[in-house]
XYZ file of C-alpha atoms in Angstrom:
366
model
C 147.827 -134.370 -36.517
C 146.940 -133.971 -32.788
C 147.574 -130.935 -31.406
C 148.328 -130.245 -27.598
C 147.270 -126.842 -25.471
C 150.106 -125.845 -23.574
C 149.391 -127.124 -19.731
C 148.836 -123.518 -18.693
C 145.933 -122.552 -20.829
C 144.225 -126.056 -20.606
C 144.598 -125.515 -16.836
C 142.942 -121.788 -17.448
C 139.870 -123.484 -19.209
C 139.249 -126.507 -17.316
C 138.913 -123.605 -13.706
C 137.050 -121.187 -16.077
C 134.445 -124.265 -16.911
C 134.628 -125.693 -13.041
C 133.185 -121.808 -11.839
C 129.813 -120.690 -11.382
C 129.666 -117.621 -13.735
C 129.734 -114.410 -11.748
C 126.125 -112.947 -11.682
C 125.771 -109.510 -12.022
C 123.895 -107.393 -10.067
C 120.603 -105.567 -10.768
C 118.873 -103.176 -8.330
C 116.194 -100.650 -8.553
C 117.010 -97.315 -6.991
C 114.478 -95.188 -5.450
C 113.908 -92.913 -8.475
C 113.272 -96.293 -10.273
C 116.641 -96.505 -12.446
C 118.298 -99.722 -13.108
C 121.406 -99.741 -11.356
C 123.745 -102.526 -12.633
C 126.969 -103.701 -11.199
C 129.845 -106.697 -12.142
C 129.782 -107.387 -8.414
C 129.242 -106.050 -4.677
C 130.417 -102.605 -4.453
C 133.556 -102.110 -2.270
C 135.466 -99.006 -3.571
C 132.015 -96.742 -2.585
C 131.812 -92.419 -3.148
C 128.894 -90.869 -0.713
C 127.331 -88.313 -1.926
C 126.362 -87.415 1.710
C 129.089 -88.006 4.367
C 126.734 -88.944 6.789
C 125.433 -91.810 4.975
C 127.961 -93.336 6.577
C 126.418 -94.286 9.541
C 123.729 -95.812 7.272
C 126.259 -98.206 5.431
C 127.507 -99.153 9.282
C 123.476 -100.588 9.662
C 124.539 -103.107 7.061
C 128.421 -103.776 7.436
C 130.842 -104.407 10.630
C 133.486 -101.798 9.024
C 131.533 -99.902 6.615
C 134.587 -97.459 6.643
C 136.659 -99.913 4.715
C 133.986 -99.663 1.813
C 134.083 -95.983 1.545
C 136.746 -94.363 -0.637
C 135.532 -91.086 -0.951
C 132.360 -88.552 -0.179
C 130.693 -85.319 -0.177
C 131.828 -83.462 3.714
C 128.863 -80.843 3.260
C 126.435 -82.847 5.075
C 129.138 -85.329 7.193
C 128.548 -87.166 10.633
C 128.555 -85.307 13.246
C 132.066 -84.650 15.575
C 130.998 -86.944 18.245
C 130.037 -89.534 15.894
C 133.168 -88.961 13.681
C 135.239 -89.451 16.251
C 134.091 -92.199 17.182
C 134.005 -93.736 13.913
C 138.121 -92.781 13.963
C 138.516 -94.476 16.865
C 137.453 -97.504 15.836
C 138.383 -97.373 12.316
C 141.630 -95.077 11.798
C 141.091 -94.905 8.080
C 138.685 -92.971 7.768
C 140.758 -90.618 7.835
C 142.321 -91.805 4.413
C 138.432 -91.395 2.530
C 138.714 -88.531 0.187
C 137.105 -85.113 0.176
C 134.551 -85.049 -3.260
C 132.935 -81.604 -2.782
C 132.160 -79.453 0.160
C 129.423 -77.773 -1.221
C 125.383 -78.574 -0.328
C 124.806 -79.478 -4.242
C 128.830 -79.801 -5.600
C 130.599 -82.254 -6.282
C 133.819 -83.020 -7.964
C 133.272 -85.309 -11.288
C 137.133 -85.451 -11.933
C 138.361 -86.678 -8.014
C 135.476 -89.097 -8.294
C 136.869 -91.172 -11.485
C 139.669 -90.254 -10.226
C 139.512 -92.581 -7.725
C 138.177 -95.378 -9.722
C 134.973 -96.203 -7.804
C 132.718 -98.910 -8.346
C 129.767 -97.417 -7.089
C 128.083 -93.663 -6.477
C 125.591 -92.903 -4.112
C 123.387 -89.736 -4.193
C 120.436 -88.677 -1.975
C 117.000 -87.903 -3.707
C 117.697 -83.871 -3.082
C 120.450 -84.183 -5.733
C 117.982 -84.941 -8.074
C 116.295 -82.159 -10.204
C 119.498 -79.955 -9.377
C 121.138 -79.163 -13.253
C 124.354 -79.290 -11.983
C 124.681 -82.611 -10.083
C 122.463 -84.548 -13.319
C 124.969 -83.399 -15.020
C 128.038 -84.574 -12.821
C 125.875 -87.722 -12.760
C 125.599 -88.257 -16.523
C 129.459 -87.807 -16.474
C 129.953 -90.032 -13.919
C 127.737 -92.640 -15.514
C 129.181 -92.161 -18.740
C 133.425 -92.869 -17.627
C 131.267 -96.543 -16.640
C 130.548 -95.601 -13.046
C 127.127 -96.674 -11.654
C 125.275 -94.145 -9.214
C 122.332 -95.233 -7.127
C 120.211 -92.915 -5.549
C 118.843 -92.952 -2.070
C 116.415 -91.313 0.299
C 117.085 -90.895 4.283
C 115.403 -87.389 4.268
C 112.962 -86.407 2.082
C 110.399 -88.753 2.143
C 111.998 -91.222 5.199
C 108.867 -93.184 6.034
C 108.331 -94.079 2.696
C 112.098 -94.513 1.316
C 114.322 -95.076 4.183
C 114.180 -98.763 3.964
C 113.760 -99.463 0.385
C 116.810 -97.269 0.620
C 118.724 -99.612 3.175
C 117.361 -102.772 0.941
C 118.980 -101.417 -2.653
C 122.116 -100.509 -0.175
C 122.108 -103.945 0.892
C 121.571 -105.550 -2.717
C 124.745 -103.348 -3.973
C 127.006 -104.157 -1.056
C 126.794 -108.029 -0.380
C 124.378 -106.415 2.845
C 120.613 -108.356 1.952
C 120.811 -109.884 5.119
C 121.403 -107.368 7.416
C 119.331 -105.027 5.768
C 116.240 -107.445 5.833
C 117.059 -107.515 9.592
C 116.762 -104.208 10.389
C 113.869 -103.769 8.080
C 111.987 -106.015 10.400
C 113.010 -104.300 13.263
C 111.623 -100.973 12.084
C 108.489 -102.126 10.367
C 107.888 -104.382 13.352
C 107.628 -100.870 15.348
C 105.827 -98.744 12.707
C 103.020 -101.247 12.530
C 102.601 -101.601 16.515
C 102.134 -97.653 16.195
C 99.682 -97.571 13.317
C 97.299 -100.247 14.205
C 97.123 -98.506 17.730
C 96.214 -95.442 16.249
C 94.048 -96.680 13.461
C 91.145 -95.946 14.846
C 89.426 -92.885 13.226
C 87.591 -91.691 16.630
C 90.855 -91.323 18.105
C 91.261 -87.940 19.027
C 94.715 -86.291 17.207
C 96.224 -83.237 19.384
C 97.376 -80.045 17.556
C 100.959 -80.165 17.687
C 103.500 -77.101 16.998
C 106.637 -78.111 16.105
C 109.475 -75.497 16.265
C 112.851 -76.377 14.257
C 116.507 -75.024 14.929
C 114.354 -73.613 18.237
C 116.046 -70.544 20.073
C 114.050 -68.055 22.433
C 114.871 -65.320 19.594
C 113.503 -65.189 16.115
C 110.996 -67.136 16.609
C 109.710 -69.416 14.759
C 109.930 -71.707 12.301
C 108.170 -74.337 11.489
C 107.065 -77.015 9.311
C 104.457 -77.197 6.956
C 104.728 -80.414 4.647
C 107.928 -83.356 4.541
C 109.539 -85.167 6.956
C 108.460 -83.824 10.687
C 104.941 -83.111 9.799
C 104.986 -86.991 8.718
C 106.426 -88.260 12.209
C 103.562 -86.032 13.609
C 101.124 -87.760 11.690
C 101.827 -90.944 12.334
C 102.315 -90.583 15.716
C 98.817 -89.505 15.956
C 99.132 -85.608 16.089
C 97.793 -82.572 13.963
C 100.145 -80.424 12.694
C 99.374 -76.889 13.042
C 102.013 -75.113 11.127
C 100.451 -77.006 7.643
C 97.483 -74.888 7.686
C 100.114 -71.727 7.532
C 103.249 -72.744 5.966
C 103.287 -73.523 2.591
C 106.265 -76.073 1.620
C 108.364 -77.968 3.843
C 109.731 -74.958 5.818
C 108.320 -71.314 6.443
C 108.274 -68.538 9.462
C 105.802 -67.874 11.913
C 105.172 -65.385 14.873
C 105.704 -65.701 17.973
C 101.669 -63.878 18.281
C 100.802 -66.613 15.854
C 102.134 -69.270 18.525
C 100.862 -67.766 21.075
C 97.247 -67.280 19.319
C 97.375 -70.442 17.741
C 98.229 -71.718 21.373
C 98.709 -75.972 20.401
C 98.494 -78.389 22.741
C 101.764 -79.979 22.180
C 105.033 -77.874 21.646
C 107.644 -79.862 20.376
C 111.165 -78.181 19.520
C 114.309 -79.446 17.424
C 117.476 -78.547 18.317
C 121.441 -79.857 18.027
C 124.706 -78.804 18.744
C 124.169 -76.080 15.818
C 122.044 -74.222 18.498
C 124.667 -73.517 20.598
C 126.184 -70.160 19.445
C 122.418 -69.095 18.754
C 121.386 -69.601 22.546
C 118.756 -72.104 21.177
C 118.093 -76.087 22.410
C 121.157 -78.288 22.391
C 120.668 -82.159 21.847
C 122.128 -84.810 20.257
C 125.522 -86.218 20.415
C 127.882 -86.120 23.432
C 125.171 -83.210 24.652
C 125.072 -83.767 28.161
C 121.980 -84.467 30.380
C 122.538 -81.188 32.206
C 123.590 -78.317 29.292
C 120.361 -80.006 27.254
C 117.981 -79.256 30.764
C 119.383 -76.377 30.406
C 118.789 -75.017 27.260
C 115.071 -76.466 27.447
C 114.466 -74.657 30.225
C 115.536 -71.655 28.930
C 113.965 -72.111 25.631
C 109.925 -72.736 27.533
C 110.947 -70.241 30.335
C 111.417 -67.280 27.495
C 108.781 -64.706 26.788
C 105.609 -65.898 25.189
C 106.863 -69.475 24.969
C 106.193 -69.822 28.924
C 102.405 -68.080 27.801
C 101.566 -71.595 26.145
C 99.335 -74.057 27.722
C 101.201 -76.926 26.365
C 104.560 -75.349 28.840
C 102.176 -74.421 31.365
C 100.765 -77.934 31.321
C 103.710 -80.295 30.497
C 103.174 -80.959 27.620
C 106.653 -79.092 25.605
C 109.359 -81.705 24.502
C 112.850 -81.398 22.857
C 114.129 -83.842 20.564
C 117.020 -84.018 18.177
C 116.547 -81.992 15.044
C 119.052 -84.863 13.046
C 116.452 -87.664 13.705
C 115.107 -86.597 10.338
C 117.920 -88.143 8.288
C 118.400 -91.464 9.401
C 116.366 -94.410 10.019
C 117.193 -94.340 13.771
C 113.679 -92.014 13.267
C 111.934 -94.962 14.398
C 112.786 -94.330 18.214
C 111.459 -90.578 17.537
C 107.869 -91.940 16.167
C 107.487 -93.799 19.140
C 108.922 -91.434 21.509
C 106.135 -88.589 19.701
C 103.005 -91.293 19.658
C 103.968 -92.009 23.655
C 103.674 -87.994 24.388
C 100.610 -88.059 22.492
C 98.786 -90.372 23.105
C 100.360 -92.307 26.620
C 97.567 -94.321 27.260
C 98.119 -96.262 24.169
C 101.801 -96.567 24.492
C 101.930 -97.048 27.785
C 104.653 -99.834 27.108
C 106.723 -98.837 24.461
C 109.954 -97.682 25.173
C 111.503 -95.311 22.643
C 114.985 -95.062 24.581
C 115.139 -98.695 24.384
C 114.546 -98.645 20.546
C 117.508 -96.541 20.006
C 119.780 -98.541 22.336
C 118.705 -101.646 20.507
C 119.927 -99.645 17.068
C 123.010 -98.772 18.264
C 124.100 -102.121 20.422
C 122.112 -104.351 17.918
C 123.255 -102.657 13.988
C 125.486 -100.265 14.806
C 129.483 -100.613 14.706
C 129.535 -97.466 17.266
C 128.219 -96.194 20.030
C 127.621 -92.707 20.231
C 126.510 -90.955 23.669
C 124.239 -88.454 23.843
C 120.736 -86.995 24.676
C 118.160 -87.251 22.302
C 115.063 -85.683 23.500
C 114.047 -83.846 26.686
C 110.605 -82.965 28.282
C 109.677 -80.783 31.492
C 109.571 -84.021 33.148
C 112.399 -86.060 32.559
């Protein structure tokens, strides 16, 4: 006897066998862990707020992929605001954990995400491996990334695995040829082992008071490096971040000071860059900053050679423009025609869904 299928579920069967199965994704995170998902993530937690601006190098509306993150290391006001101007709901993404290394396991399944993203300094801490193992184990997949610790080496197999996870290959191929297009322009310049590498001071969080600290190993000692300096502050400071003198600067006397500073500065009387910092209130900050006691006693302030640049260059890959705009103090002769400024317009006009103003560096010339 011949059986029939009702029409419905012979209907079902025939579109089930007309479809391309749905591949899965796998991606390699930058601790090397398989991270496995049913499909591009769209319901996203951050693990760093201010990854945000990372997602927007890949995706129009990167807000609308965001459902929840960590506010303890968030975008700056400026650039928040301008992110809420142009996308309202991100006002609707939900706190996870205000703390530097907290987070909140039950809002995140809460939520229901799809996908978890963590930064490389969450890993080692006890208590985020084991918010991560509970994460993992309600069926949640966490990736993490690396805009910070090591950003020459990880930011863009960072941005790739971002891209792989969140249907954004192609944008993040793009803007890996944009930056590696750059960083190879400034290493074959300088890969010449006769050329001469200046000793280079670099003072972070900078104020006239306190001073100083500086780096030893990590992320600023490598944009010194490869822009063809010698840091000074490795031969003293053991680990990424340790205290000087101000006698040691002034003994030490480098050729090159170079100071950080942001909007943070500001209550400490220290150098104020970055965003919606005016041309004037940075000049003046700098000027106060070289002009104090024992700082205007250095060579490099007596000679022009003391710059200012934005102490948050050192968590994003926009850290490209700062390479270039480091290797063109150093060393002008051989980068006589590259324009940093231009670099970071490109980013933002180019990738970026905003446009933040700002200024990002300042020397006694400019």
């Amino acid at each position: 006897m011949i059986r029939f299928r009702p029409l419905s579920l012979t209907a079902a069967l025939l579109t089930a066998l007309a479809l391309p199965a749905l591949a899965e994704i796998r991606a390699t995170d930058i601790l090397g862990r398989e991270v496995v998902l049913e499909a591009p993530a769209t319901r996203i937690v951050l693990g760093e707020g201010r990854h945000m601006a990372v997602l927007g190098l890949l995706h129009d509306d990167p807000v609308a992929k965001v459902i929840g993150w960590r506010t303890d290391k968030g975008l700056d006001e400026p650039t928040l605001a301008a992110y809420r101007a142009k996308f309202p709901a991100i006002d609707a993404i939900r706190p996870v954990g205000t703390g530097n290394r907290e987070i909140s396991v039950e809002t995140i399944i809460s939520l229901d995400p799809d996908l978890v993203v963590l930064s490389l300094m969450d890993e080692g801490d006890p208590a985020m491996e084991r918010a991560r193992d509970q994460i993992e184990a309600a069926g949640i997949a966490v990736a993490y990334v690396d805009f910070f610790a090591h950003p020459q080496e990880n930011s863009i197999p960072s941005l790739r695995l971002l891209g792989e996870l969140t249907d954004g290959a192609a944008r993040a191929e793009e803007f890996a040829e944009f930056y590696e297009t750059r960083l190879k322009r400034i290493r074959d310049r300088l890969a010449d082992p006769a050329i001469r590498r200046p000793r280079v001071f670099f003072h972070v969080h900078a104020a006239p008071t306190n001073c100083c600290s500086t780096v030893g190993s990590g992320v600023f000692r490598d944009f010194i490096e490869t822009a063809g300096g010698t840091n000074i502050g490795s031969d003293v400071v053991q680990g990424v971040l340790g205290n000087v003198s101000l006698e040691f600067l002034i003994g030490a006397d480098p050729e090159f000071y170079v100071a950080t500073g942001g909007d943070h500065m500001r209550a400490r009387g220290g150098l104020v860059l970055g965003s919606d910092i005016t041309a004037p209130e940075a000049r003046e900050s700098f000027d106060a900053l070289i002009g104090a006691t024992g700082f205007n006693a250095l060579t490099a302030v007596a000679e022009g050679r003391a710059y200012g640049v934005w102490h948050l260059f050192n968590d994003t890959p926009s850290h490209i423009a700062l390479i270039e705009y480091l290797a063109k103090a150093f060393h002008p002769d051989l980068f006589e025609d590259v324009d940093p400024a231009a670099t970071l317009n490109e980013i933002e006009t180019r990738f970026s869904p905003v446009q933040v103003p700002g200024t990002w560096w300042i020397s006694e010339e400019t």
